[in-house]
PDB file of C-alpha atoms in Angstrom:
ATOM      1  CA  UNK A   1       0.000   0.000   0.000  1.00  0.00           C
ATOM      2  CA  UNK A   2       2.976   2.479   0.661  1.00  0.00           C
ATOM      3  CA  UNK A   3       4.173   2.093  -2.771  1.00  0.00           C
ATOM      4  CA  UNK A   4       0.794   2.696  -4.717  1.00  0.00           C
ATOM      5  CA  UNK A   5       0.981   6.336  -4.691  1.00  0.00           C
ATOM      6  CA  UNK A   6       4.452   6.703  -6.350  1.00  0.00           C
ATOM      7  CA  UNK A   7       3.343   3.771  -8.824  1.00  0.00           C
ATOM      8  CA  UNK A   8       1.016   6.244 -10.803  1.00  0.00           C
ATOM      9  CA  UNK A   9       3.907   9.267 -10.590  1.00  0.00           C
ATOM     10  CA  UNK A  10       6.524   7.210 -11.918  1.00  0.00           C
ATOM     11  CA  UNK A  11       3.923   5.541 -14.896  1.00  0.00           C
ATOM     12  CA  UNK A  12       3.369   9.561 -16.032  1.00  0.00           C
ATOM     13  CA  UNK A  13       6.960  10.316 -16.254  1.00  0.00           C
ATOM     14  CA  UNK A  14       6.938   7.517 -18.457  1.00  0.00           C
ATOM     15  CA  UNK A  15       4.412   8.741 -20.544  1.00  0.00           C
ATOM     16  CA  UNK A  16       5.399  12.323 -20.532  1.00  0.00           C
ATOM     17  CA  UNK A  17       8.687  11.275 -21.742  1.00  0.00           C
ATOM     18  CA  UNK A  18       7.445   8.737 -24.361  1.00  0.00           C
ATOM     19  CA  UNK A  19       4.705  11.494 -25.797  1.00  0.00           C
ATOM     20  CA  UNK A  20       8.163  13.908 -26.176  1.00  0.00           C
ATOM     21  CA  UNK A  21       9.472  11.054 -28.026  1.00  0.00           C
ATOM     22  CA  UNK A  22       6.820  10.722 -30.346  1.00  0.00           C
ATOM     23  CA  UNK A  23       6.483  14.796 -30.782  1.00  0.00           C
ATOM     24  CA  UNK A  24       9.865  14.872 -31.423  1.00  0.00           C
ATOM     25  CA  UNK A  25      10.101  14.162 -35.306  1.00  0.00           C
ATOM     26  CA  UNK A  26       6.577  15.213 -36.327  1.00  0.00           C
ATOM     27  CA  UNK A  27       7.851  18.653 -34.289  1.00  0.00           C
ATOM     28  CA  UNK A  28      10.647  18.673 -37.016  1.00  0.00           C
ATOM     29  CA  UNK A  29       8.685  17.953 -39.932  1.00  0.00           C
ATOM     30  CA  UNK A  30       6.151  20.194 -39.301  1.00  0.00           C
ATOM     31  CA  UNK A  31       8.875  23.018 -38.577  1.00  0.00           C
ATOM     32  CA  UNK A  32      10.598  21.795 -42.052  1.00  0.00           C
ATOM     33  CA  UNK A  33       7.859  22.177 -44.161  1.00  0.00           C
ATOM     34  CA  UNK A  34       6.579  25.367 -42.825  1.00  0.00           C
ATOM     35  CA  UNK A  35      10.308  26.848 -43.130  1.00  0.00           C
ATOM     36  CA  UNK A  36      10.857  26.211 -47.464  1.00  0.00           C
ATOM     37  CA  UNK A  37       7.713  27.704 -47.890  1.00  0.00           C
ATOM     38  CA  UNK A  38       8.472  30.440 -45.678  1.00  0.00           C
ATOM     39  CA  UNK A  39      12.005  30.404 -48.292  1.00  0.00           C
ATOM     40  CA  UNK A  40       9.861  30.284 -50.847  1.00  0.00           C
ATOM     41  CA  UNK A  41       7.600  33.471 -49.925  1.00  0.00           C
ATOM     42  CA  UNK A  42      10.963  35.457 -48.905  1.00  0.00           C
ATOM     43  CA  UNK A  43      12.161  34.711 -52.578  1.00  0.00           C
ATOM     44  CA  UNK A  44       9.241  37.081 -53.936  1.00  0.00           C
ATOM     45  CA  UNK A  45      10.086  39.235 -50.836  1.00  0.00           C
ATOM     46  CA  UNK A  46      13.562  39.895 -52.466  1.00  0.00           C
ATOM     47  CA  UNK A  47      12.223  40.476 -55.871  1.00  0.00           C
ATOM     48  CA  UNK A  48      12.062  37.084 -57.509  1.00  0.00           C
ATOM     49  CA  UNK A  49       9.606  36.845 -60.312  1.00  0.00           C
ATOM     50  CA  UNK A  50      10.192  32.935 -61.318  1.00  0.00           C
ATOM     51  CA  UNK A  51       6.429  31.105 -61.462  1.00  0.00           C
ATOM     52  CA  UNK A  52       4.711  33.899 -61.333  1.00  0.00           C
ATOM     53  CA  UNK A  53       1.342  33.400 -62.985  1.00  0.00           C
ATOM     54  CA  UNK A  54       1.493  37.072 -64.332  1.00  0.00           C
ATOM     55  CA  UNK A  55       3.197  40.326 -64.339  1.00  0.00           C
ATOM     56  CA  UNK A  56       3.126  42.956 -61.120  1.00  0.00           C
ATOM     57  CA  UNK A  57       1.403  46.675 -62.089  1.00  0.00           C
ATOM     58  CA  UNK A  58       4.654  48.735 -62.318  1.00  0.00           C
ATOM     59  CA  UNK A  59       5.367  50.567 -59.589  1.00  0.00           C
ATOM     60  CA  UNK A  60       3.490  47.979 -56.998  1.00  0.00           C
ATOM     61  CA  UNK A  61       6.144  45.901 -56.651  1.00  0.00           C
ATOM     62  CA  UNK A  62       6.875  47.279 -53.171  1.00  0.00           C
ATOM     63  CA  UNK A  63       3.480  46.526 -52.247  1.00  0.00           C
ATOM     64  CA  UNK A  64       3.824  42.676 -53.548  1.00  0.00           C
ATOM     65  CA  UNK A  65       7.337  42.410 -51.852  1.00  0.00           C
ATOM     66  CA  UNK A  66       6.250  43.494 -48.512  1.00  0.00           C
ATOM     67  CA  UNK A  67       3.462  41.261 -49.013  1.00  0.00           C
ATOM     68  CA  UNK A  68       5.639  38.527 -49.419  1.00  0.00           C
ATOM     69  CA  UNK A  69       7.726  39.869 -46.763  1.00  0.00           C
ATOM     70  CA  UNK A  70       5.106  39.482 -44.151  1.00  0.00           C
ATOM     71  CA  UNK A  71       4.098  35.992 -44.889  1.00  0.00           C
ATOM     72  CA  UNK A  72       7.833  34.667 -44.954  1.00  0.00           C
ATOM     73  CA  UNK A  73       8.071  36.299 -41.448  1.00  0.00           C
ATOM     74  CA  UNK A  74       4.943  34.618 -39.807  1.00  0.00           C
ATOM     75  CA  UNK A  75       5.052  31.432 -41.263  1.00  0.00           C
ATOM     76  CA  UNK A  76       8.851  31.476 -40.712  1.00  0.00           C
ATOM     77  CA  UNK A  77       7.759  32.171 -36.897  1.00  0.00           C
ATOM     78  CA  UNK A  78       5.692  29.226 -37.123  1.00  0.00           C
ATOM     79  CA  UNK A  79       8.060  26.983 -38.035  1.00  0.00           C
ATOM     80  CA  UNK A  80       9.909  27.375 -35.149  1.00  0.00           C
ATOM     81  CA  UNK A  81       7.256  26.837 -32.642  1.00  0.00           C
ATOM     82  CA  UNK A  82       6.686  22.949 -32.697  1.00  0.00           C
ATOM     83  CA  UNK A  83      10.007  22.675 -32.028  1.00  0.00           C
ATOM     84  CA  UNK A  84      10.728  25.121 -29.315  1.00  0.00           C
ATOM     85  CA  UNK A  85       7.753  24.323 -27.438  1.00  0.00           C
ATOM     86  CA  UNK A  86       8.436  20.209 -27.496  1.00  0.00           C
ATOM     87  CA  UNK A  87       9.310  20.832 -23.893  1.00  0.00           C
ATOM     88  CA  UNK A  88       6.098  22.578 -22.820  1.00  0.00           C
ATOM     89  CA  UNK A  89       3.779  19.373 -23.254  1.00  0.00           C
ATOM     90  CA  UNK A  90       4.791  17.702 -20.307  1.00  0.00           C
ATOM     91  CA  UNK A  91       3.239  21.186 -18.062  1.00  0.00           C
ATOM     92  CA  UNK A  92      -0.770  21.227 -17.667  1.00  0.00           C
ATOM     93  CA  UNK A  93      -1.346  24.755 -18.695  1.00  0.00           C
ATOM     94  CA  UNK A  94       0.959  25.291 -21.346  1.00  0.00           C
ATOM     95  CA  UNK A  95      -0.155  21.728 -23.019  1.00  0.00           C
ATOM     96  CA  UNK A  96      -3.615  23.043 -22.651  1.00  0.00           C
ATOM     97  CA  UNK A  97      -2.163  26.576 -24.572  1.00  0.00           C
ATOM     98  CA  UNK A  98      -0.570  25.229 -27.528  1.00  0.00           C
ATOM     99  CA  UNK A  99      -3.754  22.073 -28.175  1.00  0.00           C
ATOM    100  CA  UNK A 100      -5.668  25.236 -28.270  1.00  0.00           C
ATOM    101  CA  UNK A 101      -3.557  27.250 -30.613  1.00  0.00           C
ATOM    102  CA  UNK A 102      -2.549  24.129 -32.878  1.00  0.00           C
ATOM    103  CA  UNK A 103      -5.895  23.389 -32.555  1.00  0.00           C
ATOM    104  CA  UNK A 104      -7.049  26.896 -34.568  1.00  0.00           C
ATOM    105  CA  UNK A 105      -3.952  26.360 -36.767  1.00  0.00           C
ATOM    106  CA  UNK A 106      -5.070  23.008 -37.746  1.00  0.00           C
ATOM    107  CA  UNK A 107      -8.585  24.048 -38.274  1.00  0.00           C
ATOM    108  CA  UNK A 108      -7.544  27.552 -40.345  1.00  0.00           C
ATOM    109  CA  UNK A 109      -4.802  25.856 -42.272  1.00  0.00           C
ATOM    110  CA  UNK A 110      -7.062  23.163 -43.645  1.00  0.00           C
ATOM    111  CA  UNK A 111     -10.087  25.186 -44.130  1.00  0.00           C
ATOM    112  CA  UNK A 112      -8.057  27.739 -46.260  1.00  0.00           C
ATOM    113  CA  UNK A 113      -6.904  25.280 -48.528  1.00  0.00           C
ATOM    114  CA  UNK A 114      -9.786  22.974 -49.111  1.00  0.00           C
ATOM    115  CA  UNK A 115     -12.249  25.993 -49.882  1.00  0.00           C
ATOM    116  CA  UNK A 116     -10.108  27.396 -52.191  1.00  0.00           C
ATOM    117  CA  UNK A 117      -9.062  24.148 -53.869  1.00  0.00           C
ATOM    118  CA  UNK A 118     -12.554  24.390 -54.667  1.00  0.00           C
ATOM    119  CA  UNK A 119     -13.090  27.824 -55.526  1.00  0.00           C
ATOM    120  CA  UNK A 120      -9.864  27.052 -57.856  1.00  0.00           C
ATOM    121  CA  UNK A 121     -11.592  23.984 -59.999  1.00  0.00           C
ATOM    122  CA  UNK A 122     -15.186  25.966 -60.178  1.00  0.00           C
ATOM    123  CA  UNK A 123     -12.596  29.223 -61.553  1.00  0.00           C
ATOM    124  CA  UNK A 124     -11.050  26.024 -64.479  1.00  0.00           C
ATOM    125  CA  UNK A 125     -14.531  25.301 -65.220  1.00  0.00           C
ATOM    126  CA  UNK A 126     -15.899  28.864 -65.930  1.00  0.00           C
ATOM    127  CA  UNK A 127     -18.204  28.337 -62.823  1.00  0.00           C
ATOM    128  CA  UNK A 128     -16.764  31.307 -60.311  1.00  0.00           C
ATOM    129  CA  UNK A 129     -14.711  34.551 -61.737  1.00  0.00           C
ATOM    130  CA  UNK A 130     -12.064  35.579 -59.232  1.00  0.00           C
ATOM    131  CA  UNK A 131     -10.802  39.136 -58.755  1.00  0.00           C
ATOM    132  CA  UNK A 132      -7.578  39.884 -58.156  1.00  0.00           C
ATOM    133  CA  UNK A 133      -5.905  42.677 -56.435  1.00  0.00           C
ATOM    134  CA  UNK A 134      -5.157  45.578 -58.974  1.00  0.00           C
ATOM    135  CA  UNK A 135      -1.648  45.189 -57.930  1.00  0.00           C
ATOM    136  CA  UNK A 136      -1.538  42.286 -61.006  1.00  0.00           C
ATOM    137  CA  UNK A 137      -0.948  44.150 -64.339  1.00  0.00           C
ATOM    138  CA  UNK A 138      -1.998  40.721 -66.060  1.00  0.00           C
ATOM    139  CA  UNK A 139      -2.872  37.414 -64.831  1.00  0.00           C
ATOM    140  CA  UNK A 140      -3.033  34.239 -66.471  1.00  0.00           C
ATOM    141  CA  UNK A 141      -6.197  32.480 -64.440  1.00  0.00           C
ATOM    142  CA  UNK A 142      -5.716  29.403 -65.511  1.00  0.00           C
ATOM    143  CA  UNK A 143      -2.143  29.202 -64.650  1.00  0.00           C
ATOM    144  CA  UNK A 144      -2.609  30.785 -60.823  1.00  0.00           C
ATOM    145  CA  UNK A 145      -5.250  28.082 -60.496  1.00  0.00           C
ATOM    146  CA  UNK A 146      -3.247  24.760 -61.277  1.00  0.00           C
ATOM    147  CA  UNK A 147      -0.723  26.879 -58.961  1.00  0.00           C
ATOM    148  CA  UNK A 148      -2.815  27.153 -56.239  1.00  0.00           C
ATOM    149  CA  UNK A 149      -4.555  24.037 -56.755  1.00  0.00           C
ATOM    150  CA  UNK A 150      -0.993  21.518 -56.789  1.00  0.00           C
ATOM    151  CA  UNK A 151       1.386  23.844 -54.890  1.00  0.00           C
ATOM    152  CA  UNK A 152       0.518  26.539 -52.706  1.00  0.00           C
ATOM    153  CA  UNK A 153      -3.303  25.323 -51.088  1.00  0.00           C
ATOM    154  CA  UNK A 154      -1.574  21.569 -50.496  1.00  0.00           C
ATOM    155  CA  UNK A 155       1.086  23.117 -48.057  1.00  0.00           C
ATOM    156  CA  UNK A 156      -1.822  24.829 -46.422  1.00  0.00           C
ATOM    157  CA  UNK A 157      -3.191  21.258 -46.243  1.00  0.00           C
ATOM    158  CA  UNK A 158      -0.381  19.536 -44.991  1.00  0.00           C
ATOM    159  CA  UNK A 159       0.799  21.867 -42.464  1.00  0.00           C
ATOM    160  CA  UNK A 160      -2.787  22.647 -40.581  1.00  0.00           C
ATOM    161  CA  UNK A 161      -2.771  17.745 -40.561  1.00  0.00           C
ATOM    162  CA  UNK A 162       0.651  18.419 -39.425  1.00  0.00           C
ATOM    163  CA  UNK A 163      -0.616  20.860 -36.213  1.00  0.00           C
ATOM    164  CA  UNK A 164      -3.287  18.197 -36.104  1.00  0.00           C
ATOM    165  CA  UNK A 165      -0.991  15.186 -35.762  1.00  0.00           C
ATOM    166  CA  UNK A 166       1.275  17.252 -33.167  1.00  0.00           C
ATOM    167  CA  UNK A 167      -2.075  17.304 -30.872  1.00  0.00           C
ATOM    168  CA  UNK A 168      -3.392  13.652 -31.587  1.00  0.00           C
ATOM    169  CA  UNK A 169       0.117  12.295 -30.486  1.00  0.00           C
ATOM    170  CA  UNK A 170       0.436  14.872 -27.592  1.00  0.00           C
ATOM    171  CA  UNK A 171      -3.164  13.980 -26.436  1.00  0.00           C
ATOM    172  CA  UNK A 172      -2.889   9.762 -26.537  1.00  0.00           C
ATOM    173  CA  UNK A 173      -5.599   7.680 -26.645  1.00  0.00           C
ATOM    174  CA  UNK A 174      -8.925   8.723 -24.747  1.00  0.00           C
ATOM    175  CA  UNK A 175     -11.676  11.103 -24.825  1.00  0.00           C
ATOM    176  CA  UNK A 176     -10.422  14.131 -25.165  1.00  0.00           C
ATOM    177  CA  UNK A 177      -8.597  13.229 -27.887  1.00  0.00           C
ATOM    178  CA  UNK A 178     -11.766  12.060 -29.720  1.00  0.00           C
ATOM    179  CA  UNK A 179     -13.230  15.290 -28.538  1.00  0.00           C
ATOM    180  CA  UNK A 180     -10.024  18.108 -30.138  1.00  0.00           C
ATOM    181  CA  UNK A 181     -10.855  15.675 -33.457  1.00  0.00           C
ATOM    182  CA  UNK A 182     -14.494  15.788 -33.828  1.00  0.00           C
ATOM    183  CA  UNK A 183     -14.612  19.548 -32.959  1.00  0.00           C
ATOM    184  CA  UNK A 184     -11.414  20.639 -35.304  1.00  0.00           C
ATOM    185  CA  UNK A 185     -13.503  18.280 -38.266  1.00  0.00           C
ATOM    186  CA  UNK A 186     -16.805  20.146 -37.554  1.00  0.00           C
ATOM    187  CA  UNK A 187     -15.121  23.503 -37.368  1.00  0.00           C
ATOM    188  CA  UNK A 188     -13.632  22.526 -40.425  1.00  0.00           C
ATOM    189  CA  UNK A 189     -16.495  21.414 -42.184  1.00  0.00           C
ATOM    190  CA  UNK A 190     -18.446  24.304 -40.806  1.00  0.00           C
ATOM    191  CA  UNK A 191     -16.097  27.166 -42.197  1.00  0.00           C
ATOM    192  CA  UNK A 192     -16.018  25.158 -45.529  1.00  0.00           C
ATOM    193  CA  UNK A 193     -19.296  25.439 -46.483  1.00  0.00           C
ATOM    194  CA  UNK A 194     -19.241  29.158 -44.935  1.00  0.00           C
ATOM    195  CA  UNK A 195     -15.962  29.699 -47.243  1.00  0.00           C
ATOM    196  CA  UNK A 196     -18.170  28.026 -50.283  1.00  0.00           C
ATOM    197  CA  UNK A 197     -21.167  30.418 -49.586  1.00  0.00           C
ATOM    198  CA  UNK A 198     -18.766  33.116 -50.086  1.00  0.00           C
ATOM    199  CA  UNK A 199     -17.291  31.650 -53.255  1.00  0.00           C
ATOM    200  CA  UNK A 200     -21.476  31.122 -54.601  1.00  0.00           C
ATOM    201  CA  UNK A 201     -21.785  35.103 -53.832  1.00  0.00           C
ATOM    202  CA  UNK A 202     -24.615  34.313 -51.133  1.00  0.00           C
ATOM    203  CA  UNK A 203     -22.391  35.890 -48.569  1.00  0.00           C
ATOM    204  CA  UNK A 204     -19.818  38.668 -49.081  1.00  0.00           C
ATOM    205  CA  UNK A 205     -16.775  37.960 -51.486  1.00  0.00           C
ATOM    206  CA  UNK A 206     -13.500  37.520 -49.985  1.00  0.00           C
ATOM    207  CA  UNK A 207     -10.564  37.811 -52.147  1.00  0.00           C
ATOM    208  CA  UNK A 208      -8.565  35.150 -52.565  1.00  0.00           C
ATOM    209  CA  UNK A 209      -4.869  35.507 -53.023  1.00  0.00           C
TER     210      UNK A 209
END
C-alpha cells in the first residue's frame, strides 16, 4: 500500500517522456515544411519573379514584396514553434495553450486550402470569376489556379494535418482526444461550407490571393 501512490507518478513520467518522443520528429517535420515555404515566400520578398502566374502593375512591386515579406516572417515564426515548445507538453497549462492554438492552426490551415481548392476547380470550369488585387498588371487564371490548386493550397493542407498530428500524439488515446478531433472536423467542415457560400456570392466575397 505504501508504494501505490508513487506507482502512478513514476507511470506519467513515463508517458510524458514517451509522448516527447513521439512529438519529437513530427515537431521537425512540421517546422521543415513550414520553413521552405516560408524560403519560398521570402524569394518574392527579395524580388524574384520565377512562377509567377502574371506580371506585377509597375510601380506595386513594393506593395507585392512586402506582401511577401510578411508571410515569410509569420510562417517562418511558425516553423519554429513545434520545435521550441516540445518541452512545454509535459506542463498542464501550457499543453492546454498550444492544443488550443494548434488546434485553430489546424482548423484555419485546412479550411483555407480545401475551400479554395474548390473555388480554384469551379474558376477552371468557368463556374466562379475571381478578382484579383489591382496590384496584377496581367494574370493568367488558368495558370494561378493549377498553382494554387498543386502547390501553394496543399502546403496549407499539410501543415494545418501536421498541427493536427502534433495534438493527436500529444493527447494519446482517450476522450479528449476524440473530442479536439471531432470539434477541429466540424469547425472545419463548418467554415467550408461558410468559405463556399462566399465563393457562390450568397455571402460577401473575400478575395482570394
Amino acid at each position: 500500500m505504501t508504494n501505490e501512490p508513487a506507482m502512478p507518478a513514476a507511470q506519467q513520467e513515463d508517458a510524458v517522456s514517451v509522448t516527447r518522443h513521439r512529438l519529437m520528429w513530427p515537431s521537425v517535420a512540421a517546422g521543415i515544411w513550414a520553413l521552405w515555404y516560408a524560403a519560398y515566400r521570402g524569394y518574392y520578398a527579395a524580388g524574384g519573379t520565377a512562377f509567377l502566374p502574371g506580371t506585377i502593375r509597375p510601380g506595386a512591386e513594393g506593395r507585392f514584396q512586402l506582401i511577401n515579406l510578411l508571410g515569410a516572417v509569420i510562417i517562418a515564426a511558425a516553423a519554429v514553434v513545434p520545435i521550441a515548445t516540445l518541452p512545454l507538453w509535459s506542463r498542464r497549462w501550457p499543453r492546454r495553450m498550444l492544443l488550443a492554438v494548434y488546434w485553430i492552426a489546424a482548423v484555419g490551415c485546412c479550411m483555407h486550402a480545401l475551400v479554395d481548392i474548390a473555388q480554384r476547380v469551379l474558376s477552371l470550369t468557368g463556374a466562379v470569376h475571381i478578382d484579383y488585387p489591382p496590384l496584377w498588371s496581367t494574370i493568367d487564371r488558368r495558370s494561378a489556379d493549377l498553382q494554387a490548386i498543386f502547390f501553394n493550397e496543399p502546403w496549407f493542407l499539410v501543415q494545418g494535418l501536421a498541427f493536427g498530428t502534433l495534438c493527436w500524439i500529444g493527447l494519446g488515446p482517450g476522450r479528449a482526444r476524440q473530442w479536439w478531433a471531432a470539434t477541429a472536423v466540424a469547425a472545419v467542415v463548418a467554415l467550408f461550407l461558410l468559405g463556399m457560400l462566399t465563393v457562390a456570392g450568397i455571402l460577401d466575397k473575400v478575395i482570394v490571393f
